[in-house]
CSV table of C-alpha atoms and ligand atoms in Angstrom, one decimal:
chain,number,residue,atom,x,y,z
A,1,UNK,CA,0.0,0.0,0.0
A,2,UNK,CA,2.3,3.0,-1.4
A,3,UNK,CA,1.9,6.2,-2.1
A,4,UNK,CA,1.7,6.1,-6.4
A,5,UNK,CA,0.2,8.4,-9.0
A,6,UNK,CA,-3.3,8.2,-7.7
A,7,UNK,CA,-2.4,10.5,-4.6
A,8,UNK,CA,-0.8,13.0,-6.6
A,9,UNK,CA,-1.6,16.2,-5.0
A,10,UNK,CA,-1.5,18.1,-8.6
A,11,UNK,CA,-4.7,15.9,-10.1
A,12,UNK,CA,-7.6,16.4,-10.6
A,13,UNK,CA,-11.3,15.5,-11.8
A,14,UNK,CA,-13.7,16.4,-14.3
A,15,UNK,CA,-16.4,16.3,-11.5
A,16,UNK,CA,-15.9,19.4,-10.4
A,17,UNK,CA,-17.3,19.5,-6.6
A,18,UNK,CA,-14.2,17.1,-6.4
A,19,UNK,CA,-11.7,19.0,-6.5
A,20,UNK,CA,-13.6,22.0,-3.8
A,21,UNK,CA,-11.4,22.7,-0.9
A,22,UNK,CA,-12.4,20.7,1.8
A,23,UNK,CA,-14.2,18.1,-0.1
A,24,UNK,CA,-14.4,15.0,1.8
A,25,UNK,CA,-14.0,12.9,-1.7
A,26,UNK,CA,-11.3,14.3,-4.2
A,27,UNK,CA,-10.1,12.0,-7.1
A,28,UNK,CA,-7.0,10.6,-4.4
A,29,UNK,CA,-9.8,9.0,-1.9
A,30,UNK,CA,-12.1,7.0,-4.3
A,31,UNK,CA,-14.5,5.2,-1.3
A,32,UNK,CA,-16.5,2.0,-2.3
A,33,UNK,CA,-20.2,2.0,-1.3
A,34,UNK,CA,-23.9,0.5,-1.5
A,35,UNK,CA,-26.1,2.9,-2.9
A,36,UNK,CA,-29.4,3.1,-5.0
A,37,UNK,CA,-31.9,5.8,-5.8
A,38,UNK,CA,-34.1,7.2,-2.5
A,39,UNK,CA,-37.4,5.4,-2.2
A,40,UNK,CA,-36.9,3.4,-5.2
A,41,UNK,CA,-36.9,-0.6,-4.3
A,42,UNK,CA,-33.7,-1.0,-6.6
A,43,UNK,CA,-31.2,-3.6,-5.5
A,44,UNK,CA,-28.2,-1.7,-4.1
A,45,UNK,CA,-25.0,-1.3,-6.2
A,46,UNK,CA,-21.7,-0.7,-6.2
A,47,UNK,CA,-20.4,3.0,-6.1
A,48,UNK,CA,-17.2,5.3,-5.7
A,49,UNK,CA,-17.9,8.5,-3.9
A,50,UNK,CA,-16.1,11.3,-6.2
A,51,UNK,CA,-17.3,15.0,-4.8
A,52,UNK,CA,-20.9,15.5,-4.3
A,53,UNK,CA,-21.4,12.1,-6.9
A,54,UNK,CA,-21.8,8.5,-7.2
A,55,UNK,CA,-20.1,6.3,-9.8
A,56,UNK,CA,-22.0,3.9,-10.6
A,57,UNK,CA,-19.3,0.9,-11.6
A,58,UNK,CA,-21.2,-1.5,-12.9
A,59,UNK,CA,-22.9,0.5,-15.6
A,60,UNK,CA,-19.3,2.1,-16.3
A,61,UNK,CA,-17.8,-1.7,-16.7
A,62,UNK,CA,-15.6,-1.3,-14.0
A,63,UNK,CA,-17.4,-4.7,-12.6
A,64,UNK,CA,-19.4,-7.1,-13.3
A,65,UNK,CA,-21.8,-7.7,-9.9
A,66,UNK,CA,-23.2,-5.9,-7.4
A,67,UNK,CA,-21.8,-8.0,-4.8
A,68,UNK,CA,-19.6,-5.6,-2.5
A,69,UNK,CA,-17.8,-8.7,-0.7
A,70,UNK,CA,-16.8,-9.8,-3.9
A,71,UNK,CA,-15.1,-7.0,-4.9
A,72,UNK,CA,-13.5,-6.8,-1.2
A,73,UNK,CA,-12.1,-10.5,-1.8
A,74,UNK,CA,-9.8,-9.5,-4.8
A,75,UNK,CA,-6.4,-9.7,-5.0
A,76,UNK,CA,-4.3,-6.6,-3.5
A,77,UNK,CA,-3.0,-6.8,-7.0
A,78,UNK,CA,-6.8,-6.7,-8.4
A,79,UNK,CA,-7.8,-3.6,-5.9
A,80,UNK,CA,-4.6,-1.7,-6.9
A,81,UNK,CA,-5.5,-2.1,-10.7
A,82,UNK,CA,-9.2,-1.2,-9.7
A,83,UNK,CA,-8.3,2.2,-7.7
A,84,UNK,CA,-5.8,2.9,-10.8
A,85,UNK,CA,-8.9,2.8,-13.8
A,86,UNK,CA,-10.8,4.7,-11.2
A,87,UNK,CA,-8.4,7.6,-11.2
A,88,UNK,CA,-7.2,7.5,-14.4
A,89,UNK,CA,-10.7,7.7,-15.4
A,90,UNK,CA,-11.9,10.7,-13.5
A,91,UNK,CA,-9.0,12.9,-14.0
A,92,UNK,CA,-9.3,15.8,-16.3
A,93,UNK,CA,-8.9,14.7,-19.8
A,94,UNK,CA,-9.8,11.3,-19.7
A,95,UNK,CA,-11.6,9.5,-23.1
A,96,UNK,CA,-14.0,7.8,-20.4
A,97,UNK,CA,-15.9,11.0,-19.0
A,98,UNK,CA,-18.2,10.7,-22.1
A,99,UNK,CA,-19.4,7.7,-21.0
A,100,UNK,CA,-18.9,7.9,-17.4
A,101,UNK,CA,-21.0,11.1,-17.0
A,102,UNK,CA,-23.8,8.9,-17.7
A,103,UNK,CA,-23.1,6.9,-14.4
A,104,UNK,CA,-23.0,9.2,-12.6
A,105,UNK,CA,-26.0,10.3,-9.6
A,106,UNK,CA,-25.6,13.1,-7.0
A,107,UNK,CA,-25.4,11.6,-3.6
A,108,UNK,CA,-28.2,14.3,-2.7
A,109,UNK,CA,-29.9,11.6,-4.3
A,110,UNK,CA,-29.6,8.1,-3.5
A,111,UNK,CA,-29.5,6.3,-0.1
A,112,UNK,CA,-27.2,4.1,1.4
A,113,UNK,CA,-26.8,0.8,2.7
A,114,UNK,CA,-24.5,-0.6,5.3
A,115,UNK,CA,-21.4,-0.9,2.9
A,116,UNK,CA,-20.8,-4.8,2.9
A,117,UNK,CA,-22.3,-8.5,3.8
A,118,UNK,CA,-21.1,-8.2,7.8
A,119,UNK,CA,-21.2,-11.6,8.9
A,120,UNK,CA,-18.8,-11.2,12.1
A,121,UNK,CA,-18.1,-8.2,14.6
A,122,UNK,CA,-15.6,-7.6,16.9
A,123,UNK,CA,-15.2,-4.8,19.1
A,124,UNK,CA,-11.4,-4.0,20.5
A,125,UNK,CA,-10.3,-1.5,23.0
A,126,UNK,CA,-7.1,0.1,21.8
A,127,UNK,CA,-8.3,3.6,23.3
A,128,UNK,CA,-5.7,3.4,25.9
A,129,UNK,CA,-6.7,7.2,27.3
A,130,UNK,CA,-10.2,5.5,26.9
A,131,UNK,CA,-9.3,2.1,28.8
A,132,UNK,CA,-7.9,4.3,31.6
A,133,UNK,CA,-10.1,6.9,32.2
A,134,UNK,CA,-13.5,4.6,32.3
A,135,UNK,CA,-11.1,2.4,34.3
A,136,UNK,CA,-10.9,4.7,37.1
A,137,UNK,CA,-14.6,5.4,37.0
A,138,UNK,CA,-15.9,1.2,37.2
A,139,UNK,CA,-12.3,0.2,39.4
A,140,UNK,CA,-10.6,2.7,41.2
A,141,UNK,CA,-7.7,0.6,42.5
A,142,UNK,CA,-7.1,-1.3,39.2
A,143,UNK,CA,-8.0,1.3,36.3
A,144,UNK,CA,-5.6,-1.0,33.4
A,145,UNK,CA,-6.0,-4.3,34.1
A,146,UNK,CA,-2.1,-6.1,33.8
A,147,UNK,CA,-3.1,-7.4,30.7
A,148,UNK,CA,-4.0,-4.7,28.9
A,149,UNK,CA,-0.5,-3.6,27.7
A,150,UNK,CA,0.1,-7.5,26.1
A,151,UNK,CA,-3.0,-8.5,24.5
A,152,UNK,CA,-5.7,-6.6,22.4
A,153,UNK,CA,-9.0,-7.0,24.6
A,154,UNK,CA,-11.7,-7.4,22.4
A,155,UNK,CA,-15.2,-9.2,22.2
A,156,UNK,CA,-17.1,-10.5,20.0
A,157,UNK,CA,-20.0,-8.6,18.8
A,158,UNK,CA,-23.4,-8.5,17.2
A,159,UNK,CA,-23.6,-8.2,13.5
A,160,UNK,CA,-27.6,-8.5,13.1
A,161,UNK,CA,-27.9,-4.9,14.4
A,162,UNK,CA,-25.1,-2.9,12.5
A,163,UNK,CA,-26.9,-0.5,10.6
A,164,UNK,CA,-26.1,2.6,8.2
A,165,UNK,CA,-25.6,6.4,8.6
A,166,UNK,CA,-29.2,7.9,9.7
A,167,UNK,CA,-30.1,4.6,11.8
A,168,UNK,CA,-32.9,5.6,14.5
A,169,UNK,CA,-33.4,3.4,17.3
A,170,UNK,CA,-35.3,3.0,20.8
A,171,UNK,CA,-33.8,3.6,23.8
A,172,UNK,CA,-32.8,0.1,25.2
A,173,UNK,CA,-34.2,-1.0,28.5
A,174,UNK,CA,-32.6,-4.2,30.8
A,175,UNK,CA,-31.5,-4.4,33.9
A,176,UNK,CA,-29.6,-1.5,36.1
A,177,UNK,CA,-28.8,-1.7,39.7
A,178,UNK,CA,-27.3,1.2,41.6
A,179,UNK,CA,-24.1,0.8,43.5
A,180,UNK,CA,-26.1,1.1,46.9
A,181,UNK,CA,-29.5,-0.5,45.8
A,182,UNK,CA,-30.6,-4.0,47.3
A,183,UNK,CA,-31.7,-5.2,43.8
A,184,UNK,CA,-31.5,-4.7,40.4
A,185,UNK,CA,-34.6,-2.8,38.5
A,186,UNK,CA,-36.2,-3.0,34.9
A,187,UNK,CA,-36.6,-0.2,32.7
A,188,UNK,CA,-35.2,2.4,30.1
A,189,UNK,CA,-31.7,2.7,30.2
A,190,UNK,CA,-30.9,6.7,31.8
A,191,UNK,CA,-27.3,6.4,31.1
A,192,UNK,CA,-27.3,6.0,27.3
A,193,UNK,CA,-24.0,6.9,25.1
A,194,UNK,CA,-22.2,7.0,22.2
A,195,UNK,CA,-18.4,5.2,21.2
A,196,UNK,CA,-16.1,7.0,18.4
A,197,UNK,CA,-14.3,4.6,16.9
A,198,UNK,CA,-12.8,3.3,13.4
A,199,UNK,CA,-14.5,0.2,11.8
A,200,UNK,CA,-11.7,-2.0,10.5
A,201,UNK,CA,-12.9,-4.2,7.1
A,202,UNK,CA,-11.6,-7.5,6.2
A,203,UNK,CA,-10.6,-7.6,2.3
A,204,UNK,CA,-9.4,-11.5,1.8
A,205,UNK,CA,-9.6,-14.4,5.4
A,206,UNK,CA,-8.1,-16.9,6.2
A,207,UNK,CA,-8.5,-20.5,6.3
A,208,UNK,CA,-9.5,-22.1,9.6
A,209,UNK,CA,-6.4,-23.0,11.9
A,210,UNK,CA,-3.6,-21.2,9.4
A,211,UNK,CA,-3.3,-17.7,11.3
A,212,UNK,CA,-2.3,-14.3,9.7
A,213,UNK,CA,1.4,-13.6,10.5
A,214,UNK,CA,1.8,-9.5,11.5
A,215,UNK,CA,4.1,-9.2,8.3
A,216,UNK,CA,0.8,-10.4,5.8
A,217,UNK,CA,-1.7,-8.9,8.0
A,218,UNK,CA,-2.3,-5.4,6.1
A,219,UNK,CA,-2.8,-7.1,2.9
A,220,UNK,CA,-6.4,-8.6,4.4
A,221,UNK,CA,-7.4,-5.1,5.3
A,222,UNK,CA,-9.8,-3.8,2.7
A,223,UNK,CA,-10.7,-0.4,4.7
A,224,UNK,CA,-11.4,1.7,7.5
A,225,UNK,CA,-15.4,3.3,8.1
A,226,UNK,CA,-16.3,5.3,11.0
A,227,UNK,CA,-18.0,3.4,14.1
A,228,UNK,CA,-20.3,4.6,16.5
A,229,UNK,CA,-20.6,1.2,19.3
A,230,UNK,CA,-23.9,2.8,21.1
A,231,UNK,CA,-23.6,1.6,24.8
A,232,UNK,CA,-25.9,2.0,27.8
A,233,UNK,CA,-23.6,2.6,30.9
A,234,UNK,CA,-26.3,1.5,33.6
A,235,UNK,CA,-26.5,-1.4,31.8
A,236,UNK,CA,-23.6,-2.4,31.2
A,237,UNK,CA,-21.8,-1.6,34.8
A,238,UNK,CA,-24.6,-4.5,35.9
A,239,UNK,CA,-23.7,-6.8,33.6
A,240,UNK,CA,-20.1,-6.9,32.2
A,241,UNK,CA,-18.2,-9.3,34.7
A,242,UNK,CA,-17.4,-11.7,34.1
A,243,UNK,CA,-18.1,-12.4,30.5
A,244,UNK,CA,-17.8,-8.6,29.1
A,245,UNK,CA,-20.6,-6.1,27.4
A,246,UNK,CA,-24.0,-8.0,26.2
A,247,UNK,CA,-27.4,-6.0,26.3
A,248,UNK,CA,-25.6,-2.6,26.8
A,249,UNK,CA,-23.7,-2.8,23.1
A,250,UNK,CA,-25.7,-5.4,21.0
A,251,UNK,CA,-28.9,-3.4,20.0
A,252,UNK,CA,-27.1,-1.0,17.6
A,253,UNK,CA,-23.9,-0.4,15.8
A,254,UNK,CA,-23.6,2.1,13.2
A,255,UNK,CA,-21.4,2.7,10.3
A,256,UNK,CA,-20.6,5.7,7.4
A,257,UNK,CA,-21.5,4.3,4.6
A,258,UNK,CA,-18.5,4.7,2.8
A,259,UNK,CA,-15.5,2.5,2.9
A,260,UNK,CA,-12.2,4.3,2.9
A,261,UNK,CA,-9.5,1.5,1.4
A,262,UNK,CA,-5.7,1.3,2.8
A,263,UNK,CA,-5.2,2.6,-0.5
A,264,UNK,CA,-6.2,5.8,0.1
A,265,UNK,CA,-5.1,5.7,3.1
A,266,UNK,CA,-1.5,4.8,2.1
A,267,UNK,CA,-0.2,8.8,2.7
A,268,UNK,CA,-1.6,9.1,6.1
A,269,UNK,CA,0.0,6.4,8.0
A,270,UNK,CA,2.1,6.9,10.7
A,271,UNK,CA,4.7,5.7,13.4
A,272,UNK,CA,3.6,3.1,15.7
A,273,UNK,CA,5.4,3.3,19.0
A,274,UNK,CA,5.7,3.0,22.3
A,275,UNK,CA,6.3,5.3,25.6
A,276,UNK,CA,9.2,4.8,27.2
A,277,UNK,CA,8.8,1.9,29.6
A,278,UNK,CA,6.2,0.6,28.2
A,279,UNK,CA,6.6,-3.2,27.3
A,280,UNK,CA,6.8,-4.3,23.1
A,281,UNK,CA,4.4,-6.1,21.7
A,282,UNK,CA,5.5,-9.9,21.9
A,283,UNK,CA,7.1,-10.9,18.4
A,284,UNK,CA,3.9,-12.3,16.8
A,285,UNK,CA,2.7,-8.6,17.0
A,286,UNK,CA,5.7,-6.8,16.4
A,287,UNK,CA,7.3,-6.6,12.2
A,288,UNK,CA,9.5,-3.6,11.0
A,289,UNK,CA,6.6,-2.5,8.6
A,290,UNK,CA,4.5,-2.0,11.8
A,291,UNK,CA,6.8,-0.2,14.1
A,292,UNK,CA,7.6,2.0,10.5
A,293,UNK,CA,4.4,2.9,9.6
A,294,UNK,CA,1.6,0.9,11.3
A,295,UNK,CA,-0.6,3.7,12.6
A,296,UNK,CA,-3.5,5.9,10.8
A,297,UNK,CA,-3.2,9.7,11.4
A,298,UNK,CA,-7.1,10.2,11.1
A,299,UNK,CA,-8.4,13.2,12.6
A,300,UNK,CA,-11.9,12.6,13.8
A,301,UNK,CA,-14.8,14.5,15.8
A,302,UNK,CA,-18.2,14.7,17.1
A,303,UNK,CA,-21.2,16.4,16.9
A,304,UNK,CA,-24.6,16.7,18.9
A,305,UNK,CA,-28.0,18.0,17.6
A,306,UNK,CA,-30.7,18.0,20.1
A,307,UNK,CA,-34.7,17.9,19.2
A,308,UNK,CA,-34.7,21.6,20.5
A,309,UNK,CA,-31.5,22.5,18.3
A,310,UNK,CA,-33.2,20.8,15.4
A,311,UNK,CA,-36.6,22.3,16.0
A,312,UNK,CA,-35.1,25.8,16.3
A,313,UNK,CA,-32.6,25.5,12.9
A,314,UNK,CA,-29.7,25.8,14.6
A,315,UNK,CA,-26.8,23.6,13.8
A,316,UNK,CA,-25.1,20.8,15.5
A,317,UNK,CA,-22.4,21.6,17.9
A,318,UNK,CA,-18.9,19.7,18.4
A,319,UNK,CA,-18.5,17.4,21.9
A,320,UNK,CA,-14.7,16.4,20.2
A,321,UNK,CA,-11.8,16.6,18.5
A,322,UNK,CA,-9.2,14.4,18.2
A,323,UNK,CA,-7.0,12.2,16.5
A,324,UNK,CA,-6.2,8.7,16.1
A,325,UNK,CA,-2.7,8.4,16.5
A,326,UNK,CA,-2.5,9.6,19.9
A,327,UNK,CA,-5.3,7.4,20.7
A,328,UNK,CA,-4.9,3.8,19.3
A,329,UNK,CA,-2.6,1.4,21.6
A,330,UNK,CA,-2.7,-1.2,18.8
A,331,UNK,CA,-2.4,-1.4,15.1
A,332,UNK,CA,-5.2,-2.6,12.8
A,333,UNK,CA,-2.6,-5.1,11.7
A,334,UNK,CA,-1.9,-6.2,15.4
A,335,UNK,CA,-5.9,-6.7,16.0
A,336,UNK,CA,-5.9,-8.9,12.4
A,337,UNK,CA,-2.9,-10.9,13.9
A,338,UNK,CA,-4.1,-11.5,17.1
A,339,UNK,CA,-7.6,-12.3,16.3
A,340,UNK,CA,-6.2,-14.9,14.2
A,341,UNK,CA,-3.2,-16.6,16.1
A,342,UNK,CA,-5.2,-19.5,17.8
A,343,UNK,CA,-6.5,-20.3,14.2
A,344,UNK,CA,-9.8,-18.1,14.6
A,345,UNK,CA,-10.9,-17.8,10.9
A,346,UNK,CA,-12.0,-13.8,9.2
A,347,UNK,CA,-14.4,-14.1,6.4
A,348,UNK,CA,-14.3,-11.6,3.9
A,349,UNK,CA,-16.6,-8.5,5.4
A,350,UNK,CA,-15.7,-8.7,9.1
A,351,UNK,CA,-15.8,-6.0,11.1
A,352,UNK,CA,-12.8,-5.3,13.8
A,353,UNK,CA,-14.3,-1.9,16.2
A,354,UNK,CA,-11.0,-0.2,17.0
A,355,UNK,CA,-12.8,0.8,20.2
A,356,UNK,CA,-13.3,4.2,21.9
A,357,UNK,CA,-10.3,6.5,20.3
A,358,UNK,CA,-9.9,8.7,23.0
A,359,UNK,CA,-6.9,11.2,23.2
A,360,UNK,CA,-5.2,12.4,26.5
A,361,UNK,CA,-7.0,15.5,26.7
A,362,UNK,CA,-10.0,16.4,28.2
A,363,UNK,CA,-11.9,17.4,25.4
A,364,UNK,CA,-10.3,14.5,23.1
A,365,UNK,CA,-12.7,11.8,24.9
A,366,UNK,CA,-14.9,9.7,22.5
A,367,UNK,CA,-17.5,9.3,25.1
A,368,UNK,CA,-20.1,11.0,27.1
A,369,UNK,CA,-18.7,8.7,30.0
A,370,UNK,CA,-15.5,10.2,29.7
A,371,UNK,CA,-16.8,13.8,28.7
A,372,UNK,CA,-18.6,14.3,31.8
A,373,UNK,CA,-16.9,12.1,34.2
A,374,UNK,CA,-19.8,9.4,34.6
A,375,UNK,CA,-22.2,11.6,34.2
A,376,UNK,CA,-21.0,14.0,37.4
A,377,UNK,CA,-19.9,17.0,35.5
A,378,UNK,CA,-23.0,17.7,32.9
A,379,UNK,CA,-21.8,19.5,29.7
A,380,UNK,CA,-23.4,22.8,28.8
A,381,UNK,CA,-24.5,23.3,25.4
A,382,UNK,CA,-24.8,27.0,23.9
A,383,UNK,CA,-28.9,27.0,23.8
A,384,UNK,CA,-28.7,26.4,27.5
A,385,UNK,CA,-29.3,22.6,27.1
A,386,UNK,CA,-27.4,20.4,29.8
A,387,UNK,CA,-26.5,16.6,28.9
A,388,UNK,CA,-25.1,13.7,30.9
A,389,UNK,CA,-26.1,11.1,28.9
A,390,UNK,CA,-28.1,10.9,25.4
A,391,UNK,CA,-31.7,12.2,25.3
A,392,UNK,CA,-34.5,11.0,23.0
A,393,UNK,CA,-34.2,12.8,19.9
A,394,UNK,CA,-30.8,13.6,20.0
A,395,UNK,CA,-28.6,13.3,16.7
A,396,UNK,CA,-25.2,12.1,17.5
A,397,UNK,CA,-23.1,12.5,14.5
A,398,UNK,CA,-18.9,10.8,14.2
A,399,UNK,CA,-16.3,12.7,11.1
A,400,UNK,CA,-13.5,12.1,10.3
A,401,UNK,CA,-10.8,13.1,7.8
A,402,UNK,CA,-7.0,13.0,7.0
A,403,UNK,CA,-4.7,16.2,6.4
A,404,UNK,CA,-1.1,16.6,6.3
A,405,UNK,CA,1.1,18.8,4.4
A,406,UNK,CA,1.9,18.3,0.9
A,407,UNK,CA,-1.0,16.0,0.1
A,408,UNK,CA,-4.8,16.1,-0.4
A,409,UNK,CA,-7.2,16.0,2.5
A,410,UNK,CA,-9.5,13.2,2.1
A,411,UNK,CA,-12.9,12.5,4.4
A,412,UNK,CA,-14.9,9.3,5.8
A,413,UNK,CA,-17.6,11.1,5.4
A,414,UNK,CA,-20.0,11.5,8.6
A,415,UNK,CA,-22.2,8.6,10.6
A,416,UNK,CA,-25.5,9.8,12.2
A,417,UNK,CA,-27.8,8.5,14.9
A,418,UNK,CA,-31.3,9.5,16.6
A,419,UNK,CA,-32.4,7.7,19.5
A,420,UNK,CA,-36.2,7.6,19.8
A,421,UNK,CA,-37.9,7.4,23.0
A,422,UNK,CA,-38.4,3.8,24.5
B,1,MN,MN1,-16.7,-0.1,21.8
């Protein structure tokens, strides 16, 4: 995954909105999605983002199904090839934009589905600012648990109820108990939040009992969505030992819509290392193209829109901003490796959560756990609002994007979520 003639800075497209400042999808990002007209009952197909459009690449004969895990299975080889038509035939001059005009829809038009066949989720917990500070709040004495520093902790997940950007849900109820009550109670959970993370998806698997060695592990990466792992915090403080989250996690995940491939990615990657005095990974997660560049510089925020915000026009205002680098304990290519080293098999479409990517500072956390310190310190919003935790109607919106000098910003794009009332 190098940086090659589809990132240069200088090119550009003969969709125009592509090449706007600030544009979250220039000619150098190129995202794969599931797309089809708005209230149409069309199957979905496969499209490229490219500014404020859609390719569609079936009709342009870039493929021949409308299968996205098939295209996700190719070959690196095949994707590389793929990404290069793509860019050679958007640019400015090509012979295809004839043609390829007529494939075109504006996004403002179509709706989205979640971007691949998910058939297997599981959520990590790389956020180490993350790990720590809801650490303190569940276990004072023991904030990190010893582990934590050797093994990516994940879990395995639900993937029935991953949905797309603009997924509405009900407020989950279960089972609370307060730290001082004599039994647990039954209702709508109160303490209801949101997780930013990075959604990690698996291009080619792996066959049953042959793990995926560190130094192959970035060529089964297809690409990188944003994740928002809605969790109830009453819920789960009830029931996560011994066995982990359950009820509080599993009634919605939700994903952008479009995927973002290592490709793209390639001039944004970064350093992976270590404090000082902290261990190193164990040598099945440590390989010189991982300590070189096995991190994602991603900057990403979010946003929150109450009903009253929304019913009185005004716009959505940011909880966050941070970035991934200072955030992530592990690389993608460590989670692939290590979810794999007991012979556990990854399909083609998996999701890997990266979990909550907090940064050190205050106003870096990814959670309203961590924003107002278990729901202690209430955050003020500038209409007067106060919020804990997530009210009904709220919009809770994840971004993210990639800048660095020299090259061309590219965007995820944006997920959305409105809880409804219970
Ligand atoms: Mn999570």
């Amino acid at each position: 995954m190098t940086v090659n003639h589809t990132h240069d800075p200088a090119a550009r497209s003969w969709v125009e909105s592509a090449n706007l400042q600030g544009c979250d999808f220039p000619i150098q990002n190129l995202p794969f999605g599931r797309f089809r007209t708005s209230g149409s009952r069309e199957d979905f197909r496969i499209g490229v983002a490219i500014g404020d459009q859609v390719l569609d690449l079936k009709a342009a004969g870039l493929v021949d199904t409308d299968d996205m895990n098939a295209l996700m299975a190719a070959s690196v080889q095949d994707r590389l090839a793929l990404r290069i038509a793509l860019s050679e035939g958007l640019r400015q001059g090509s012979h295809n934009q004839a043609a390829w005009a007529k494939c075109l829809q504006p996004q403002a038009v179509v709706e989205m589905a979640v971007p691949c066949r998910i058939q297997d989720y599981t959520d990590f917990y790389t956020g180490i600012h993350h790990a720590t500070t809801v650490g303190k709040l569940f276990r004072p004495d023991q904030p990190l648990m010893p582990n934590y520093k050797w093994v990516p902790i994940g879990y395995h997940g639900r993937a029935s109820s991953i949905g797309v950007s603009g997924q509405r849900f009900k407020r989950p109820q279960g089972q609370t108990k307060a730290p001082d009550a004599q039994a647990p109670s039954f209702g709508p959970s109160k303490k209801l939040d949101y997780e930013l993370e990075l959604g990690f998806l698996i291009g080619q698997g792996n066959a049953l009992g042959e793990p995926i060695a560190i130094a192959d592990a970035e060529q089964h990466l297809f690409g990188v969505t944003l994740l928002n792992d809605w969790s109830a915090r009453d819920l789960q403080a009830w029931e996560y030992q011994p066995l982990g989250p359950f009820l509080s996690k599993n009634f919605a995940t939700t994903l952008s819509p479009w995927i973002v491939t290592m490709e793209a990615l390639a001039p944004f990657r970064a350093k992976f290392e270590r404090p000082a005095g902290d261990p190193q990974p164990l040598p099945y997660l440590d390989a010189p193209a991982n300590r070189e560049s096995g991190a994602l510089n991603i900057t990403l925020e979010v946003w929150l829109q109450t009903s009253k915000m929304r019913e009185a026009a005004e716009p959505a205002v940011r909880l966050t901003h941070g970035n991934t680098q200072q955030a992530a304990y592990w690389t993608a290519a460590q989670l692939v490796t290590h979810h794999t080293i007991n012979g556990c098999n990854l399909q083609t479409g998996d999701l890997l959560g990266s979990g909550t990517l907090s940064g050190p500072e205050p106003d870096e956390a990814g959670s309203l756990l961590e924003l107002t310190l278990g729901g202690k310190h209430p955050i003020s919003l500038p209409n007067g609002e106060r919020r804990t935790f997530l009210e009904d109607g709220d919009t809770l919106t994840l971004r993210g994007y990639c800048e660095r000098q020299g090259v061309v910003r590219i965007g995820l794009g944006e997920v959305s979520g409105t809880i409804l009332g219970s």
